[in-house]
Amino acid sequence: MEALKSSFLYPIAATTAGGGGINPTLKIPSSTKPPPSNTHKSRPNATTFCCRCSVTPDPWTLSDGNKPKPKSKNPKNRLSDDNARRIIKAKAQYLSQLRRNQGSRAQTPKWIKRTPEQMVQYLEDDRNGHLYGKHVVAAIKRVRSLSGKPEGSYDMREVMGSFVAKLTFREMCVVLKEQKGWRQVRDFFAWMKLQLSYRPSVIAYTIVLRAYGQVGKIKLAEQVFLEMLEAGCEPDEVASGTMLCAYARWGRHKAMLSFYSAVRDRGITPPTAVFNFMLSSLQKKLLHEHVLNVWRQMMDDKVVPDHFTYTVVISSFVKVGLAEDAFRTFAEMNNMGYVPEEATYSLLIALSAKSGSCTESFKLYEDMRSRGIVPSNFTCASLLALYYKIGDYSKALSLFSEMERYGIVADEVIYGLLIRIYGKLGLYEDAQKMFEEVEKLGLLSDQKTYTTMAQVHLNFGSFDKALSLMEKMKSANILSSRFALIVLLQCHVKKEDLESAETTFQALSKTGPPDAGSCNCMLNLFMKLDLMERAKHFAMKIRKDQVEFDMELLKTVMKVYCKEGMITDAKNLIDDLCRTKMSLDCTFVQTFLVALYGSRPAEAEFFSEPFDNSDPLALELILTLLVSNQHAAGLEGNFKLFLESANGLLVASQLIIKFCKQGNVAKAEYLFELLIKMGNKPKDAASGSLISLYGKQQKLKQAEKVFATVANSSETRGMLHSSMIDAYSKCDKHEEAYMFYKEETRQGNNFGPVAISMLVNALANRAFAGKFREAEDVVHNSLRSALGLDTVAYNTFIKAMLEAGKLRFAASIYDRMLSLNVAPSLQTYNTMISVYGRGRNLDKAVKMFDMARSRGMSLDEKTYTNIICYLGKADRTQEASLLFNKMQEEGIKPGKVSYNVMMNIYATAGLYNEAEELFCSMKRDGCLPDSYTHLALIRAYTQGLKYSEGEKVIILMQKEGLCASCAHLNLLLLAFAKAGLTEEAERFYGKFMTFGLTPDIESNRIMLRGYLDYGHIEKGISFFERISESVEPDRFIMSAAIHFYMSAGLEHSAEELLRSMSSLGIPFLENLVVGSRT
């Protein structure tokens, strides 16, 4: 740029030179200012070109004179040779036809009328069908040939010696323009300036500037531009634009802006294309402020922007955060009739979402879609993040479906958002499949995706998977952030890996002070592992380190203090919190204040009053603190005072339930006995929990003791009955449970519906040898005693009788249920379908199904599958198929069990086409076929005699990673054997090893059955002798071999094998016939 530090950048007042010429260092008057046009209409033209061409010239290159020539005022002389005219017309017609065939961009010159002298010159130049004359083409080739020679190895004067005085100025410009290398442009331009026909022209200098600018020779371009000024050639829009584009192309932005300032000072306004070049170059280097400055100058000069200009400027407005200017420019762009690009919409949508303007974001997206613009993955990511932020997950999933429909490729960010959304919706499997898809696509590279999926695993209790995922991230050398360490700590805590949790916590502490949530996780881990000493030390450490407490951490620390009876530490912590804002309007802290300081005898009168509207958790922890200090003085007095409060007995009962759930039987017993001692009976739920805990610990006598203690004063004895039945069941004392029932009913203490249901269910459980007689007796007694049985109880009765095989009794229970106006549930109808289906009364089963549907019940997959299964067993395949389709029409997505049931129905009927279609439909629905599905498909093919297709299914299983079993192969083997295709059976039997299987006993039976039925005696004997040492003794195999030996006349071998069977105690099958199917 220093080469241009002339009057072009620093103009002075104009003066007149001696010869009236224009001093190149002076500012030209406004009267001599070149017209603002991209073409060079005012340039002198010494030579008239004869040929016109349809090739469209580059706006930044020299005009080649192909503009149609205006009609002359004087008519042209006709050609003297009629034959020549005929030839010319024929050629013109041929080229016209050629242009039509090639389209509007055909590189075919247009023919025009010429004088005889022009025609002679045209033919001498060999211009027939060419753009330039032969001497121009020769010159172009001559100069281009120098590109392979080293610098200084040639003299352009010698090279171009034969062209001296043969090229006009315009032709030399053509040769100059057609050069590819900048050195050839430089050398030819130097030779060109020595020719007589040369005259300084901005056209030639513009060509040289363009050549230098394309290869980055900025200094040479500046020298040429200065030379142009010194030669008296005033730069126009094209020359100035070429120089600006050169600066922009090579990132010389400072020089570009200085040069542009000088151009503006001279009154030259570059065209829109040059502004676009400048704006784009500045934006690529993130110089957005300069982009906006040039834009404002462009608007001041009233240059009309185009689509590209608006796109670049809007992007810069967004990058610098000028939202109002961005949207105003966007509106102006729309008003001009330009359709914004997807990138423009994407930036504005992201800007709106960031500023919280959800409505504007959605409006922009709808506008984009109405224009038929397909959104990019960045746009979709912005919208998905916005949907996730506002909790509109349904629209987020709808957007993802739309992405798949339009073929938009999702990136890792989008997949991460979808995984997070699936986790929020509880779609754990979908989230896991999405993560696996990301991994298969090779997009897994960001720790955020790993931590997101790990959190989903944690939320669904898959701690091992979450930890494995974090370890996988570490092995992939992906740097862990502080958030990743927090998630990893949660994984170790959930898995109860104390050592790893402590290591992770130490690593987290190195990144900064630990957060309250991580401290809370560590404390909970210590408490869960019953490491109370470690928990106490950790609580002291975080208080010493002045970790900022939140409410959750406070509650956890207080749990530690209360559980360990640390009254002093609890008081100190509450005192410290009283000096902070946490104690303000905090019922938890206030409750502790009253309880701890009201425990002194002098303040005992204030102790009970605050508990009426106090924090329940605080009351529970206070009671825990009192229980932990069992031997403290005045405990019973404080405890009694606590029980007299409004919620005291309720909290104490809930604490017993909590101790029972934790399995802390000692504290539960102590608190229970303390309540009884003070004349307070715990709530039935607490007593029932203690009874169930005793049953779980196989302490049946203690359970019976608790029942005897509270039974007489119980308000709801039915709850205690349920707990006792549960205790008997857990101790596997079903007979004692039945006797307990008999004794209670004898005393007039009727069981409630829940206890009755539990008893019947326990007695009818097949896992414990099913005491169906006792269960039936309980059912009869319950029905006779006119208890207020509910729907659950009736369902239990019907199911128990179904398991016992008492189908008529089960049906009568259902009839009684209806007669008493007890509303059946979906489970009732489902069980009754099984009752009638097992009893082969399919019409009533279908009636039950129709009745459930007619009552407006939301039928589930289980109900549909149940009735479809029984229809299939009754060979009513068509009805089963229609019902299966009906289930899908109702919006119920079939699961793997439903698909397998329907596949088996088709397979039994031999409907292989339907089975194949169902198999494909199963895959389309995202339900992966399992081994049973493939087995049913093979059975369908074999039933339909489609053996080759069945064999392909086995190959398909291997490709899908499923292991075929002998059961799969035996189906085909049996089909071959039954059809008499012995050779095919032998071939397929030999392929067992290729599938990684060893033929089982059934495979060998099938082969021998085939040989036996079709009389292949020798093959049968050979097969038996080959397998006899490798298979266990089998009745059919040995009997078939004896028949083979006898048919072959080998009585000795037959007798020897018969003796062997006799010694093994295996009876001989005499009814086998060799060749029964021949």
Short mmCIF file of C-alpha atoms in Angstrom, two decimals, residues 192-615:
data_model
loop_
_atom_site.label_atom_id
_atom_site.label_comp_id
_atom_site.label_asym_id
_atom_site.label_seq_id
_atom_site.Cartn_x
_atom_site.Cartn_y
_atom_site.Cartn_z
CA MET A 192 2.99 -4.42 -25.59
CA LYS A 193 3.96 -0.94 -24.38
CA LEU A 194 6.79 -0.88 -26.97
CA GLN A 195 4.45 -1.37 -29.91
CA LEU A 196 3.39 1.48 -32.16
CA SER A 197 -0.30 0.59 -31.83
CA TYR A 198 -0.17 0.79 -28.02
CA ARG A 199 -1.65 3.70 -26.20
CA PRO A 200 -2.09 4.01 -22.42
CA SER A 201 -5.51 2.74 -21.51
CA VAL A 202 -7.25 1.87 -18.28
CA ILE A 203 -8.46 -1.32 -20.00
CA ALA A 204 -4.98 -2.80 -20.33
CA TYR A 205 -4.01 -1.75 -16.81
CA THR A 206 -7.20 -3.31 -15.44
CA ILE A 207 -6.32 -6.64 -17.07
CA VAL A 208 -2.86 -6.57 -15.47
CA LEU A 209 -4.31 -5.57 -12.09
CA ARG A 210 -6.70 -8.50 -12.21
CA ALA A 211 -3.91 -10.96 -13.07
CA TYR A 212 -1.77 -9.74 -10.18
CA GLY A 213 -4.69 -9.67 -7.78
CA GLN A 214 -5.64 -13.27 -8.51
CA VAL A 215 -2.21 -14.58 -7.40
CA GLY A 216 -1.68 -12.17 -4.50
CA LYS A 217 1.01 -9.98 -6.07
CA ILE A 218 -0.28 -6.95 -4.23
CA LYS A 219 2.93 -4.91 -4.45
CA LEU A 220 3.15 -5.41 -8.21
CA ALA A 221 -0.51 -4.47 -8.52
CA GLU A 222 0.11 -1.28 -6.55
CA GLN A 223 3.07 -0.43 -8.80
CA VAL A 224 0.98 -0.97 -11.92
CA PHE A 225 -1.83 1.16 -10.49
CA LEU A 226 0.63 3.96 -9.76
CA GLU A 227 2.04 3.60 -13.27
CA MET A 228 -1.49 3.93 -14.64
CA LEU A 229 -1.91 7.18 -12.78
CA GLU A 230 1.44 8.46 -14.04
CA ALA A 231 0.44 7.53 -17.58
CA GLY A 232 -2.55 9.85 -17.28
CA CYS A 233 -5.19 7.12 -17.11
CA GLU A 234 -7.82 8.00 -14.57
CA PRO A 235 -9.08 4.82 -12.83
CA ASP A 236 -12.74 4.03 -13.24
CA GLU A 237 -15.11 1.77 -11.28
CA VAL A 238 -13.68 -1.36 -12.88
CA ALA A 239 -10.04 -0.58 -12.18
CA SER A 240 -10.76 0.62 -8.65
CA GLY A 241 -13.02 -2.37 -8.00
CA THR A 242 -10.35 -4.74 -9.28
CA MET A 243 -7.84 -3.27 -6.85
CA LEU A 244 -10.31 -3.43 -3.96
CA CYS A 245 -11.10 -7.06 -4.75
CA ALA A 246 -7.38 -7.87 -4.76
CA TYR A 247 -6.97 -6.38 -1.29
CA ALA A 248 -10.07 -8.19 -0.05
CA ARG A 249 -9.08 -11.53 -1.55
CA TRP A 250 -5.75 -11.60 0.28
CA GLY A 251 -6.90 -10.12 3.59
CA ARG A 252 -5.21 -6.72 3.26
CA HIS A 253 -8.07 -5.08 5.06
CA LYS A 254 -6.25 -2.02 6.35
CA ALA A 255 -4.95 -1.21 2.86
CA MET A 256 -8.34 -2.01 1.38
CA LEU A 257 -10.15 0.42 3.66
CA SER A 258 -7.60 3.17 2.98
CA PHE A 259 -7.85 2.62 -0.76
CA TYR A 260 -11.64 2.58 -0.54
CA SER A 261 -11.55 5.90 1.30
CA ALA A 262 -9.44 7.36 -1.51
CA VAL A 263 -11.82 5.99 -4.13
CA ARG A 264 -14.75 7.67 -2.37
CA ASP A 265 -12.84 10.93 -2.21
CA ARG A 266 -12.47 10.81 -6.00
CA GLY A 267 -16.19 10.39 -6.38
CA ILE A 268 -15.94 6.83 -7.65
CA THR A 269 -18.64 4.51 -6.39
CA PRO A 270 -17.80 0.80 -6.75
CA PRO A 271 -20.60 -1.49 -7.88
CA THR A 272 -22.51 -3.78 -5.56
CA ALA A 273 -20.35 -6.78 -6.46
CA VAL A 274 -17.22 -5.02 -5.17
CA PHE A 275 -18.97 -4.07 -1.94
CA ASN A 276 -20.00 -7.70 -1.52
CA PHE A 277 -16.37 -8.78 -1.97
CA MET A 278 -15.22 -6.29 0.66
CA LEU A 279 -17.97 -7.10 3.15
CA SER A 280 -17.45 -10.84 2.82
CA SER A 281 -13.68 -10.52 3.32
CA LEU A 282 -14.08 -8.35 6.41
CA GLN A 283 -16.65 -10.71 7.89
CA LYS A 284 -14.44 -13.75 7.38
CA LYS A 285 -11.85 -12.10 9.63
CA LEU A 286 -14.60 -11.27 12.19
CA LEU A 287 -14.21 -7.52 11.58
CA HIS A 288 -17.90 -6.93 12.03
CA GLU A 289 -17.58 -3.27 13.03
CA HIS A 290 -15.80 -2.52 9.75
CA VAL A 291 -18.49 -4.49 7.90
CA LEU A 292 -21.17 -2.27 9.38
CA ASN A 293 -19.16 0.92 8.66
CA VAL A 294 -18.77 -0.05 4.98
CA TRP A 295 -22.48 -0.91 4.91
CA ARG A 296 -23.43 2.52 6.20
CA GLN A 297 -21.15 4.21 3.65
CA MET A 298 -22.69 2.03 0.98
CA MET A 299 -26.14 3.24 2.02
CA ASP A 300 -24.93 6.85 2.04
CA ASP A 301 -23.71 6.42 -1.56
CA LYS A 302 -27.15 5.01 -2.44
CA VAL A 303 -25.70 1.76 -3.76
CA VAL A 304 -28.49 -0.77 -4.12
CA PRO A 305 -27.64 -3.90 -2.08
CA ASP A 306 -28.44 -7.34 -3.37
CA HIS A 307 -29.32 -10.62 -1.67
CA PHE A 308 -25.73 -11.41 -0.73
CA THR A 309 -25.17 -7.94 0.77
CA TYR A 310 -28.16 -8.26 3.07
CA THR A 311 -27.09 -11.75 4.13
CA VAL A 312 -23.59 -10.63 5.15
CA VAL A 313 -24.74 -7.45 6.91
CA ILE A 314 -27.50 -9.18 8.90
CA SER A 315 -24.94 -11.74 10.06
CA SER A 316 -22.62 -9.00 11.31
CA PHE A 317 -25.46 -7.22 13.09
CA VAL A 318 -26.24 -10.49 14.88
CA LYS A 319 -22.60 -11.11 15.77
CA VAL A 320 -22.21 -7.71 17.45
CA GLY A 321 -25.57 -8.09 19.21
CA LEU A 322 -27.47 -5.32 17.42
CA ALA A 323 -30.77 -7.18 17.38
CA GLU A 324 -32.96 -4.22 16.37
CA ASP A 325 -30.72 -3.30 13.43
CA ALA A 326 -30.59 -6.96 12.37
CA PHE A 327 -34.37 -7.30 12.30
CA ARG A 328 -34.81 -3.92 10.62
CA THR A 329 -32.38 -4.92 7.86
CA PHE A 330 -34.14 -8.28 7.61
CA ALA A 331 -37.49 -6.53 7.10
CA GLU A 332 -35.91 -4.26 4.47
CA MET A 333 -34.55 -7.34 2.71
CA ASN A 334 -38.03 -8.87 2.59
CA ASN A 335 -39.51 -5.63 1.32
CA MET A 336 -36.97 -5.60 -1.52
CA GLY A 337 -38.32 -8.96 -2.63
CA TYR A 338 -35.25 -11.01 -1.67
CA VAL A 339 -35.78 -14.40 -0.10
CA PRO A 340 -33.44 -14.76 2.91
CA GLU A 341 -31.16 -17.76 3.08
CA GLU A 342 -31.48 -20.44 5.69
CA ALA A 343 -28.33 -19.17 7.42
CA THR A 344 -29.95 -15.75 7.89
CA TYR A 345 -33.07 -17.27 9.42
CA SER A 346 -30.89 -19.47 11.59
CA LEU A 347 -28.92 -16.55 13.02
CA LEU A 348 -32.07 -14.54 13.76
CA ILE A 349 -33.80 -17.54 15.36
CA ALA A 350 -30.77 -18.15 17.59
CA LEU A 351 -30.66 -14.44 18.48
CA SER A 352 -34.36 -14.43 19.41
CA ALA A 353 -34.04 -17.60 21.45
CA LYS A 354 -31.04 -16.20 23.32
CA SER A 355 -32.95 -13.04 24.19
CA GLY A 356 -35.94 -15.10 25.38
CA SER A 357 -38.26 -14.04 22.57
CA CYS A 358 -39.86 -17.43 21.92
CA THR A 359 -42.71 -15.99 19.86
CA GLU A 360 -40.34 -14.24 17.48
CA SER A 361 -38.27 -17.42 17.04
CA PHE A 362 -41.31 -19.51 16.21
CA LYS A 363 -42.61 -16.81 13.85
CA LEU A 364 -39.30 -16.76 11.96
CA TYR A 365 -39.31 -20.55 11.70
CA GLU A 366 -42.86 -20.61 10.35
CA ASP A 367 -41.96 -17.91 7.83
CA MET A 368 -38.95 -19.92 6.72
CA ARG A 369 -40.96 -23.10 6.31
CA SER A 370 -43.69 -21.24 4.39
CA ARG A 371 -41.04 -20.23 1.86
CA GLY A 372 -40.05 -23.86 1.39
CA ILE A 373 -36.63 -23.40 3.01
CA VAL A 374 -35.34 -26.54 4.70
CA PRO A 375 -33.79 -25.68 8.09
CA SER A 376 -30.20 -26.60 8.86
CA ASN A 377 -29.14 -28.63 11.86
CA PHE A 378 -27.96 -25.42 13.57
CA THR A 379 -31.45 -23.94 13.26
CA CYS A 380 -33.00 -27.12 14.56
CA ALA A 381 -30.55 -27.17 17.46
CA SER A 382 -31.55 -23.62 18.43
CA LEU A 383 -35.24 -24.52 18.31
CA LEU A 384 -34.75 -27.77 20.21
CA ALA A 385 -32.85 -25.92 22.93
CA LEU A 386 -35.68 -23.40 23.10
CA TYR A 387 -38.34 -26.11 23.32
CA TYR A 388 -36.33 -27.82 26.06
CA LYS A 389 -35.99 -24.55 27.95
CA ILE A 390 -39.74 -23.88 27.95
CA GLY A 391 -40.60 -27.55 28.54
CA ASP A 392 -42.52 -28.09 25.29
CA TYR A 393 -41.13 -31.56 24.64
CA SER A 394 -43.87 -32.66 22.25
CA LYS A 395 -42.96 -29.92 19.79
CA ALA A 396 -39.30 -30.80 20.17
CA LEU A 397 -39.94 -34.41 19.15
CA SER A 398 -42.19 -33.22 16.34
CA LEU A 399 -39.36 -31.04 15.05
CA PHE A 400 -36.98 -34.00 15.11
CA SER A 401 -39.46 -36.06 13.11
CA GLU A 402 -39.65 -33.22 10.62
CA MET A 403 -35.85 -33.24 10.39
CA GLU A 404 -35.87 -36.92 9.51
CA ARG A 405 -38.61 -36.35 6.93
CA TYR A 406 -36.60 -33.66 5.15
CA GLY A 407 -33.30 -35.52 5.41
CA ILE A 408 -31.64 -33.00 7.74
CA VAL A 409 -28.55 -34.60 9.23
CA ALA A 410 -28.46 -34.16 12.99
CA ASP A 411 -25.18 -33.32 14.70
CA GLU A 412 -23.95 -34.16 18.17
CA VAL A 413 -25.55 -31.09 19.74
CA ILE A 414 -29.01 -32.07 18.43
CA TYR A 415 -28.59 -35.65 19.55
CA GLY A 416 -27.52 -34.43 23.00
CA LEU A 417 -30.63 -32.27 23.30
CA LEU A 418 -32.85 -35.16 22.24
CA ILE A 419 -31.22 -37.46 24.76
CA ARG A 420 -31.93 -34.87 27.45
CA ILE A 421 -35.55 -34.51 26.29
CA TYR A 422 -36.09 -38.28 26.23
CA GLY A 423 -34.70 -38.41 29.76
CA LYS A 424 -37.13 -35.73 30.93
CA LEU A 425 -40.04 -37.61 29.35
CA GLY A 426 -39.00 -40.87 30.96
CA LEU A 427 -38.23 -42.50 27.59
CA TYR A 428 -35.13 -44.25 28.80
CA GLU A 429 -34.84 -46.77 25.99
CA ASP A 430 -35.27 -44.09 23.34
CA ALA A 431 -32.54 -42.01 24.96
CA GLN A 432 -30.22 -45.01 25.01
CA LYS A 433 -30.93 -45.84 21.36
CA MET A 434 -30.28 -42.23 20.42
CA PHE A 435 -26.91 -42.29 22.16
CA GLU A 436 -25.96 -45.55 20.45
CA GLU A 437 -26.90 -44.01 17.12
CA VAL A 438 -24.61 -41.05 17.80
CA GLU A 439 -21.81 -43.46 18.57
CA LYS A 440 -22.36 -45.49 15.40
CA LEU A 441 -22.36 -42.32 13.29
CA GLY A 442 -18.97 -41.36 14.73
CA LEU A 443 -20.27 -38.06 16.13
CA LEU A 444 -19.39 -38.74 19.75
CA SER A 445 -16.68 -36.21 20.67
CA ASP A 446 -18.07 -33.80 23.26
CA GLN A 447 -18.09 -34.44 27.00
CA LYS A 448 -21.53 -32.81 27.22
CA THR A 449 -23.08 -35.71 25.30
CA TYR A 450 -21.46 -38.24 27.62
CA THR A 451 -22.53 -36.42 30.77
CA THR A 452 -26.06 -35.92 29.45
CA MET A 453 -26.50 -39.64 28.80
CA ALA A 454 -24.85 -40.46 32.14
CA GLN A 455 -27.41 -38.27 33.92
CA VAL A 456 -30.22 -40.08 32.13
CA HIS A 457 -28.76 -43.40 33.32
CA LEU A 458 -28.56 -42.04 36.85
CA ASN A 459 -32.14 -40.80 36.82
CA PHE A 460 -33.32 -44.27 35.76
CA GLY A 461 -31.17 -46.09 38.28
CA SER A 462 -28.69 -47.54 35.77
CA PHE A 463 -25.67 -46.58 37.81
CA ASP A 464 -23.30 -49.11 36.26
CA LYS A 465 -24.12 -47.89 32.77
CA ALA A 466 -23.59 -44.29 33.81
CA LEU A 467 -20.22 -45.10 35.35
CA SER A 468 -19.20 -47.19 32.35
CA LEU A 469 -20.07 -44.30 30.10
CA MET A 470 -17.94 -41.86 32.08
CA GLU A 471 -15.04 -44.32 32.02
CA LYS A 472 -15.49 -44.66 28.28
CA MET A 473 -15.28 -40.89 27.93
CA LYS A 474 -12.04 -40.91 29.89
CA SER A 475 -10.53 -43.66 27.72
CA ALA A 476 -11.44 -41.64 24.62
CA ASN A 477 -9.12 -38.85 25.90
CA ILE A 478 -11.97 -36.37 26.14
CA LEU A 479 -11.14 -33.65 28.65
CA SER A 480 -13.35 -33.62 31.72
CA SER A 481 -14.94 -30.39 32.87
CA ARG A 482 -16.03 -29.52 36.40
CA PHE A 483 -19.57 -30.57 35.54
CA ALA A 484 -18.28 -33.92 34.23
CA LEU A 485 -16.53 -34.49 37.57
CA ILE A 486 -19.76 -33.72 39.40
CA VAL A 487 -21.62 -36.28 37.28
CA LEU A 488 -18.83 -38.81 37.81
CA LEU A 489 -19.06 -38.23 41.56
CA GLN A 490 -22.81 -38.89 41.42
CA CYS A 491 -22.10 -42.15 39.57
CA HIS A 492 -19.69 -43.36 42.26
CA VAL A 493 -22.07 -42.30 45.00
CA LYS A 494 -25.00 -44.13 43.44
CA LYS A 495 -22.81 -47.20 43.00
CA GLU A 496 -21.59 -46.82 46.57
CA ASP A 497 -17.94 -46.89 45.51
CA LEU A 498 -16.48 -44.89 48.38
CA GLU A 499 -12.84 -44.95 47.29
CA SER A 500 -13.59 -43.72 43.78
CA ALA A 501 -16.04 -41.14 45.11
CA GLU A 502 -13.41 -39.69 47.44
CA THR A 503 -10.84 -39.59 44.63
CA THR A 504 -13.31 -37.79 42.36
CA PHE A 505 -14.24 -35.37 45.15
CA GLN A 506 -10.58 -34.50 45.64
CA ALA A 507 -10.19 -33.88 41.90
CA LEU A 508 -13.30 -31.70 42.00
CA SER A 509 -11.91 -29.73 44.95
CA LYS A 510 -8.79 -28.91 42.92
CA THR A 511 -10.96 -27.13 40.33
CA GLY A 512 -12.43 -24.84 42.98
CA PRO A 513 -14.44 -24.92 46.20
CA PRO A 514 -16.81 -27.89 46.24
CA ASP A 515 -20.46 -27.11 45.65
CA ALA A 516 -23.17 -27.89 48.17
CA GLY A 517 -24.66 -30.60 45.96
CA SER A 518 -21.40 -32.58 45.78
CA CYS A 519 -20.92 -32.29 49.56
CA ASN A 520 -24.47 -33.51 50.01
CA CYS A 521 -23.73 -36.53 47.79
CA MET A 522 -20.68 -37.47 49.87
CA LEU A 523 -22.57 -37.15 53.14
CA ASN A 524 -25.41 -39.30 51.84
CA LEU A 525 -22.89 -41.93 50.74
CA PHE A 526 -21.28 -42.04 54.18
CA MET A 527 -24.69 -42.40 55.79
CA LYS A 528 -25.81 -45.07 53.33
CA LEU A 529 -22.67 -47.10 54.05
CA ASP A 530 -23.24 -46.54 57.76
CA LEU A 531 -19.87 -44.79 58.06
CA MET A 532 -21.13 -42.30 60.57
CA GLU A 533 -17.68 -41.41 61.90
CA ARG A 534 -16.58 -40.49 58.40
CA ALA A 535 -19.81 -38.55 57.94
CA LYS A 536 -19.18 -36.59 61.15
CA HIS A 537 -15.61 -35.73 60.15
CA PHE A 538 -16.76 -34.73 56.67
CA ALA A 539 -19.47 -32.48 58.13
CA MET A 540 -16.86 -30.83 60.34
CA LYS A 541 -14.55 -30.35 57.35
CA ILE A 542 -17.11 -28.64 55.12
CA ARG A 543 -18.04 -26.34 58.00
CA LYS A 544 -14.36 -25.55 58.50
CA ASP A 545 -13.92 -24.91 54.77
CA GLN A 546 -16.90 -22.55 54.93
CA VAL A 547 -18.83 -24.30 52.17
CA GLU A 548 -21.95 -22.34 51.38
CA PHE A 549 -24.90 -24.35 52.66
CA ASP A 550 -28.11 -24.82 50.77
CA MET A 551 -31.26 -26.26 52.32
CA GLU A 552 -30.56 -29.81 51.14
CA LEU A 553 -27.05 -29.83 52.59
CA LEU A 554 -28.35 -28.37 55.86
CA LYS A 555 -30.95 -31.12 56.16
CA THR A 556 -28.37 -33.82 55.45
CA VAL A 557 -25.90 -32.46 58.02
CA MET A 558 -28.67 -32.27 60.59
CA LYS A 559 -29.58 -35.87 59.81
CA VAL A 560 -26.01 -36.85 60.68
CA TYR A 561 -26.07 -34.90 63.93
CA CYS A 562 -29.48 -36.19 64.97
CA LYS A 563 -28.76 -39.78 64.06
CA GLU A 564 -25.58 -39.69 66.14
CA GLY A 565 -27.13 -37.76 69.01
CA MET A 566 -24.80 -34.76 68.54
CA ILE A 567 -26.92 -32.16 70.30
CA THR A 568 -24.05 -29.72 70.80
CA ASP A 569 -22.99 -29.75 67.15
CA ALA A 570 -26.61 -29.35 66.06
CA LYS A 571 -26.99 -26.31 68.30
CA ASN A 572 -23.74 -24.78 67.01
CA LEU A 573 -24.82 -25.22 63.39
CA ILE A 574 -28.25 -23.69 64.07
CA ASP A 575 -26.59 -20.79 65.90
CA ASP A 576 -24.30 -20.16 62.93
CA LEU A 577 -27.20 -20.24 60.50
CA CYS A 578 -29.14 -17.79 62.66
CA ARG A 579 -26.51 -15.21 61.76
CA THR A 580 -27.22 -15.77 58.05
CA LYS A 581 -30.26 -15.16 55.93
CA MET A 582 -31.08 -18.86 55.81
CA SER A 583 -32.89 -18.70 59.12
CA LEU A 584 -35.29 -16.02 57.90
CA ASP A 585 -38.72 -17.43 57.08
CA CYS A 586 -37.26 -20.95 57.35
CA THR A 587 -39.60 -23.22 59.28
CA PHE A 588 -36.97 -25.96 59.41
CA VAL A 589 -34.46 -23.80 61.29
CA GLN A 590 -37.09 -22.19 63.50
CA THR A 591 -38.45 -25.59 64.54
CA PHE A 592 -34.98 -26.71 65.57
CA LEU A 593 -34.43 -23.50 67.50
CA VAL A 594 -37.53 -24.04 69.62
CA ALA A 595 -36.91 -27.76 70.06
CA LEU A 596 -33.24 -27.50 71.03
CA TYR A 597 -33.53 -24.58 73.37
CA GLY A 598 -36.95 -25.53 74.66
CA SER A 599 -35.59 -28.84 75.86
CA ARG A 600 -34.19 -27.14 78.99
CA PRO A 601 -36.56 -27.48 81.96
CA ALA A 602 -36.77 -23.72 82.44
CA GLU A 603 -38.13 -23.27 78.90
CA ALA A 604 -40.22 -26.41 78.71
CA GLU A 605 -43.48 -24.47 78.57
CA PHE A 606 -42.51 -23.13 75.16
CA PHE A 607 -41.49 -26.48 73.75
CA SER A 608 -44.83 -27.85 72.59
CA GLU A 609 -46.43 -24.74 71.19
CA PRO A 610 -44.43 -24.29 67.94
CA PHE A 611 -44.89 -27.89 66.81
CA ASP A 612 -48.47 -27.38 65.70
CA ASN A 613 -47.36 -25.71 62.47
CA SER A 614 -43.76 -26.82 62.33
CA ASP A 615 -41.69 -28.52 59.65
#
